[in-house]
Every structure is written in C-alpha cells, then in structure tokens.
Amino acid sequence: MTEPLRHGVQRYRVAQWATGNIGARTMRAVLEHPNLTLAGVYVHTPAKAGLDTGELSGVGFDATGVLATHDIDEILALGADCALRTPRDCDFGEVRTLLSPGVDVVSTRGEFHHARATPGGLRDNFGPLLRLLAEALSVPLDSVEAVGEVATARHPT
C-alpha cells in the first residue's frame, strides 16, 4: 500500500498493466516520477515475463530489479495502490479483478471516457456495464469517473 511520507510526500505504489507502445511510455513516467514507485508489471505476452522493467521501458533505463509477470495473482499480491491499465483490448473482467481487493484503476482505454464513440454493443451497453461493475464490487457508480483522457475507478476506502 502507500509508502510512508518521505520529505512530506507520500509515494504511491503503481502496478503497470501491459507494456506495449502506451504502456512503455506510462511505465517510464512512473519510473521518473518522484512520488510513484513501480511495484510490478503485468505483461500479456508470456515471453516478456521475467524481463526487467528497465528493459521493457525502452532506451535509457537501467535495470530496476522489478521483473514483469504474466500471473495476475502476483500483481494482486503486491498490494499496489493503483493499477495503470494500458492494454490493446478492454477487458472488464480484468478491471473487476483489480478493483475487488481495493486497487484503484487508471486506464487509457477509450471505453472508459468516450463511451459514445465506441463500437455498437459496448456503446449501447456502457451504462449497464458500469452499473454491473459497481454492483459486483459494491462500489458507488460515481466512483467510476472520466477525467480528460484517463478514466479512474476508485474503490471506496
């Protein structure tokens, strides 16, 4: 969970979810941010499991000692404050899995903040999907919010 105050500022533990084009960029931002700690990284490609996140982040990063995993349970066991989800495809089941233990989820996926622009079924069912997600997790519907280009689902504390 959140690390103790250091120089008056809390450091939030972030789990990066996916390491493609956007994921590599957001992971670099986490590594560079003074108030964030990269707790772990989930990769969809089994061949990336075990690689150091410095390597997955791109040019200019040394080894971090944080190894990528393809095991969702390993990510959940980290006790991260937040999962930064940047996958190619939207999987509401994954979001529900992350929210269940109380992890906040931040996503770049358009389904969370441009619902009316998404293809047919999802666009038409977005409201009911959010209600279903909120009910399944016993979280208030207003805890799922879109801000700018990032959607965040917060679990009540």
mmCIF file of C-alpha atoms in Angstrom:
data_model
loop_
_atom_site.group_PDB
_atom_site.id
_atom_site.type_symbol
_atom_site.label_atom_id
_atom_site.label_comp_id
_atom_site.label_asym_id
_atom_site.label_seq_id
_atom_site.Cartn_x
_atom_site.Cartn_y
_atom_site.Cartn_z
ATOM 1 C CA MET A 1 0.000 0.000 0.000
ATOM 2 C CA THR A 2 1.015 3.645 0.057
ATOM 3 C CA GLU A 3 4.543 4.073 1.317
ATOM 4 C CA PRO A 4 5.216 6.325 4.321
ATOM 5 C CA LEU A 5 5.772 10.010 3.913
ATOM 6 C CA ARG A 6 9.190 10.952 2.604
ATOM 7 C CA HIS A 7 10.017 14.624 2.844
ATOM 8 C CA GLY A 8 6.323 15.251 3.475
ATOM 9 C CA VAL A 9 5.111 13.460 0.311
ATOM 10 C CA GLN A 10 3.518 10.029 0.015
ATOM 11 C CA ARG A 11 4.819 7.619 -2.622
ATOM 12 C CA TYR A 12 2.100 5.619 -4.335
ATOM 13 C CA ARG A 13 2.797 2.051 -5.427
ATOM 14 C CA VAL A 14 1.759 1.524 -9.048
ATOM 15 C CA ALA A 15 1.346 -1.724 -10.963
ATOM 16 C CA GLN A 16 1.715 -1.224 -14.715
ATOM 17 C CA TRP A 17 -0.730 -3.354 -16.716
ATOM 18 C CA ALA A 18 0.577 -4.002 -20.272
ATOM 19 C CA THR A 19 3.857 -2.836 -21.811
ATOM 20 C CA GLY A 20 3.088 -2.058 -25.440
ATOM 21 C CA ASN A 21 3.503 1.360 -27.044
ATOM 22 C CA ILE A 22 1.425 3.287 -24.479
ATOM 23 C CA GLY A 23 2.368 1.026 -21.542
ATOM 24 C CA ALA A 24 6.100 1.521 -22.082
ATOM 25 C CA ARG A 25 5.572 5.288 -22.048
ATOM 26 C CA THR A 26 3.424 5.312 -18.920
ATOM 27 C CA MET A 27 5.860 2.942 -17.197
ATOM 28 C CA ARG A 28 8.722 5.356 -17.961
ATOM 29 C CA ALA A 29 6.639 8.174 -16.458
ATOM 30 C CA VAL A 30 6.082 6.119 -13.282
ATOM 31 C CA LEU A 31 9.804 5.320 -13.026
ATOM 32 C CA GLU A 32 10.695 9.005 -13.404
ATOM 33 C CA HIS A 33 8.045 10.404 -11.058
ATOM 34 C CA PRO A 34 9.310 11.229 -7.551
ATOM 35 C CA ASN A 35 6.009 10.321 -5.846
ATOM 36 C CA LEU A 36 5.430 6.978 -7.602
ATOM 37 C CA THR A 37 7.052 3.582 -7.098
ATOM 38 C CA LEU A 38 6.761 0.875 -9.729
ATOM 39 C CA ALA A 39 5.549 -2.079 -7.651
ATOM 40 C CA GLY A 40 5.150 -4.542 -10.504
ATOM 41 C CA VAL A 41 4.342 -5.060 -14.157
ATOM 42 C CA TYR A 42 1.813 -7.380 -15.778
ATOM 43 C CA VAL A 43 2.525 -8.489 -19.345
ATOM 44 C CA HIS A 44 0.029 -10.170 -21.655
ATOM 45 C CA THR A 45 2.809 -11.833 -23.665
ATOM 46 C CA PRO A 46 4.274 -14.802 -21.744
ATOM 47 C CA ALA A 47 7.661 -14.275 -23.459
ATOM 48 C CA LYS A 48 8.009 -10.906 -21.658
ATOM 49 C CA ALA A 49 7.528 -12.495 -18.217
ATOM 50 C CA GLY A 50 10.744 -12.355 -16.195
ATOM 51 C CA LEU A 51 12.180 -9.389 -18.110
ATOM 52 C CA ASP A 52 13.354 -6.410 -16.097
ATOM 53 C CA THR A 53 11.056 -3.417 -16.394
ATOM 54 C CA GLY A 54 14.015 -1.208 -17.261
ATOM 55 C CA GLU A 55 14.415 -3.222 -20.449
ATOM 56 C CA LEU A 56 10.681 -3.095 -21.181
ATOM 57 C CA SER A 57 10.607 0.684 -20.608
ATOM 58 C CA GLY A 58 12.832 1.416 -23.569
ATOM 59 C CA VAL A 59 16.118 3.090 -24.288
ATOM 60 C CA GLY A 60 17.931 4.843 -21.467
ATOM 61 C CA PHE A 61 16.674 2.899 -18.453
ATOM 62 C CA ASP A 62 18.891 0.782 -16.258
ATOM 63 C CA ALA A 63 17.667 -2.416 -14.664
ATOM 64 C CA THR A 64 15.074 -1.646 -11.991
ATOM 65 C CA GLY A 65 15.002 -5.016 -10.248
ATOM 66 C CA VAL A 66 11.252 -5.199 -10.878
ATOM 67 C CA LEU A 67 10.538 -8.203 -13.083
ATOM 68 C CA ALA A 68 7.469 -8.468 -15.309
ATOM 69 C CA THR A 69 4.947 -11.226 -14.665
ATOM 70 C CA HIS A 70 2.213 -12.953 -16.633
ATOM 71 C CA ASP A 71 0.487 -14.008 -13.398
ATOM 72 C CA ILE A 72 -2.430 -11.814 -12.292
ATOM 73 C CA ASP A 73 -2.253 -13.205 -8.741
ATOM 74 C CA GLU A 74 1.342 -11.967 -8.417
ATOM 75 C CA ILE A 75 0.185 -8.458 -9.284
ATOM 76 C CA LEU A 76 -2.687 -8.634 -6.789
ATOM 77 C CA ALA A 77 -0.299 -9.850 -4.059
ATOM 78 C CA LEU A 78 1.801 -6.690 -4.442
ATOM 79 C CA GLY A 79 -0.754 -4.566 -2.612
ATOM 80 C CA ALA A 80 -0.354 -1.734 -5.123
ATOM 81 C CA ASP A 81 -2.365 1.427 -4.602
ATOM 82 C CA CYS A 82 -3.129 1.736 -8.286
ATOM 83 C CA ALA A 83 -3.059 -0.301 -11.479
ATOM 84 C CA LEU A 84 -2.226 1.697 -14.581
ATOM 85 C CA ARG A 85 -4.037 -0.245 -17.341
ATOM 86 C CA THR A 86 -2.917 0.457 -20.915
ATOM 87 C CA PRO A 87 -3.797 -2.746 -22.807
ATOM 88 C CA ARG A 88 -4.690 -3.001 -26.501
ATOM 89 C CA ASP A 89 -8.100 -4.505 -25.670
ATOM 90 C CA CYS A 90 -10.586 -3.650 -22.938
ATOM 91 C CA ASP A 91 -11.342 -6.462 -20.502
ATOM 92 C CA PHE A 92 -13.911 -5.508 -17.867
ATOM 93 C CA GLY A 93 -13.219 -8.805 -16.097
ATOM 94 C CA GLU A 94 -9.615 -7.715 -15.503
ATOM 95 C CA VAL A 95 -10.808 -4.355 -14.213
ATOM 96 C CA ARG A 96 -13.197 -6.103 -11.817
ATOM 97 C CA THR A 97 -10.374 -8.424 -10.651
ATOM 98 C CA LEU A 98 -8.174 -5.415 -9.875
ATOM 99 C CA LEU A 99 -10.903 -3.419 -8.136
ATOM 100 C CA SER A 100 -12.061 -6.297 -5.940
ATOM 101 C CA PRO A 101 -9.164 -6.122 -3.443
ATOM 102 C CA GLY A 102 -9.305 -2.305 -3.395
ATOM 103 C CA VAL A 103 -6.810 -1.335 -6.105
ATOM 104 C CA ASP A 104 -7.627 1.934 -7.873
ATOM 105 C CA VAL A 105 -7.601 1.505 -11.661
ATOM 106 C CA VAL A 106 -6.471 4.182 -14.101
ATOM 107 C CA SER A 107 -6.947 3.381 -17.785
ATOM 108 C CA THR A 108 -6.210 4.995 -21.103
ATOM 109 C CA ARG A 109 -8.886 2.843 -22.768
ATOM 110 C CA GLY A 110 -11.485 4.886 -24.644
ATOM 111 C CA GLU A 111 -14.333 2.727 -23.356
ATOM 112 C CA PHE A 112 -13.987 4.467 -20.001
ATOM 113 C CA HIS A 113 -14.125 8.051 -21.180
ATOM 114 C CA HIS A 114 -15.520 8.113 -24.722
ATOM 115 C CA ALA A 115 -18.330 5.576 -24.374
ATOM 116 C CA ARG A 116 -20.496 7.119 -27.085
ATOM 117 C CA ALA A 117 -17.647 6.825 -29.615
ATOM 118 C CA THR A 118 -17.067 3.100 -29.031
ATOM 119 C CA PRO A 119 -18.409 0.478 -31.457
ATOM 120 C CA GLY A 120 -22.048 -0.648 -31.253
ATOM 121 C CA GLY A 121 -22.642 -3.101 -28.430
ATOM 122 C CA LEU A 122 -20.239 -1.575 -25.964
ATOM 123 C CA ARG A 123 -21.505 1.929 -26.662
ATOM 124 C CA ASP A 124 -25.099 0.822 -26.177
ATOM 125 C CA ASN A 125 -24.306 -1.210 -23.063
ATOM 126 C CA PHE A 126 -21.740 1.061 -21.419
ATOM 127 C CA GLY A 127 -24.098 2.415 -18.748
ATOM 128 C CA PRO A 128 -25.387 -1.041 -17.793
ATOM 129 C CA LEU A 129 -21.805 -2.390 -17.783
ATOM 130 C CA LEU A 130 -20.737 0.302 -15.345
ATOM 131 C CA ARG A 131 -23.761 -0.380 -13.149
ATOM 132 C CA LEU A 132 -22.992 -4.109 -13.237
ATOM 133 C CA LEU A 133 -19.365 -3.411 -12.313
ATOM 134 C CA ALA A 134 -20.398 -1.066 -9.499
ATOM 135 C CA GLU A 135 -22.900 -3.581 -8.118
ATOM 136 C CA ALA A 136 -20.498 -6.532 -8.368
ATOM 137 C CA LEU A 137 -17.892 -4.622 -6.410
ATOM 138 C CA SER A 138 -20.287 -2.876 -4.039
ATOM 139 C CA VAL A 139 -18.880 0.495 -5.091
ATOM 140 C CA PRO A 140 -20.923 3.602 -5.815
ATOM 141 C CA LEU A 141 -21.437 4.243 -9.531
ATOM 142 C CA ASP A 142 -19.984 7.720 -9.153
ATOM 143 C CA SER A 143 -16.675 6.141 -8.134
ATOM 144 C CA VAL A 144 -16.096 5.469 -11.836
ATOM 145 C CA GLU A 145 -15.177 8.789 -13.367
ATOM 146 C CA ALA A 146 -13.591 10.084 -16.551
ATOM 147 C CA VAL A 147 -11.152 12.976 -16.375
ATOM 148 C CA GLY A 148 -9.541 14.221 -19.574
ATOM 149 C CA GLU A 149 -8.050 11.258 -21.383
ATOM 150 C CA VAL A 150 -7.832 8.944 -18.378
ATOM 151 C CA ALA A 151 -10.631 7.092 -16.625
ATOM 152 C CA THR A 152 -10.255 6.141 -12.985
ATOM 153 C CA ALA A 153 -12.299 3.690 -10.956
ATOM 154 C CA ARG A 154 -11.827 4.171 -7.242
ATOM 155 C CA HIS A 155 -12.660 1.581 -4.629
ATOM 156 C CA PRO A 156 -14.190 3.152 -1.501
ATOM 157 C CA THR A 157 -11.834 3.268 1.462
#
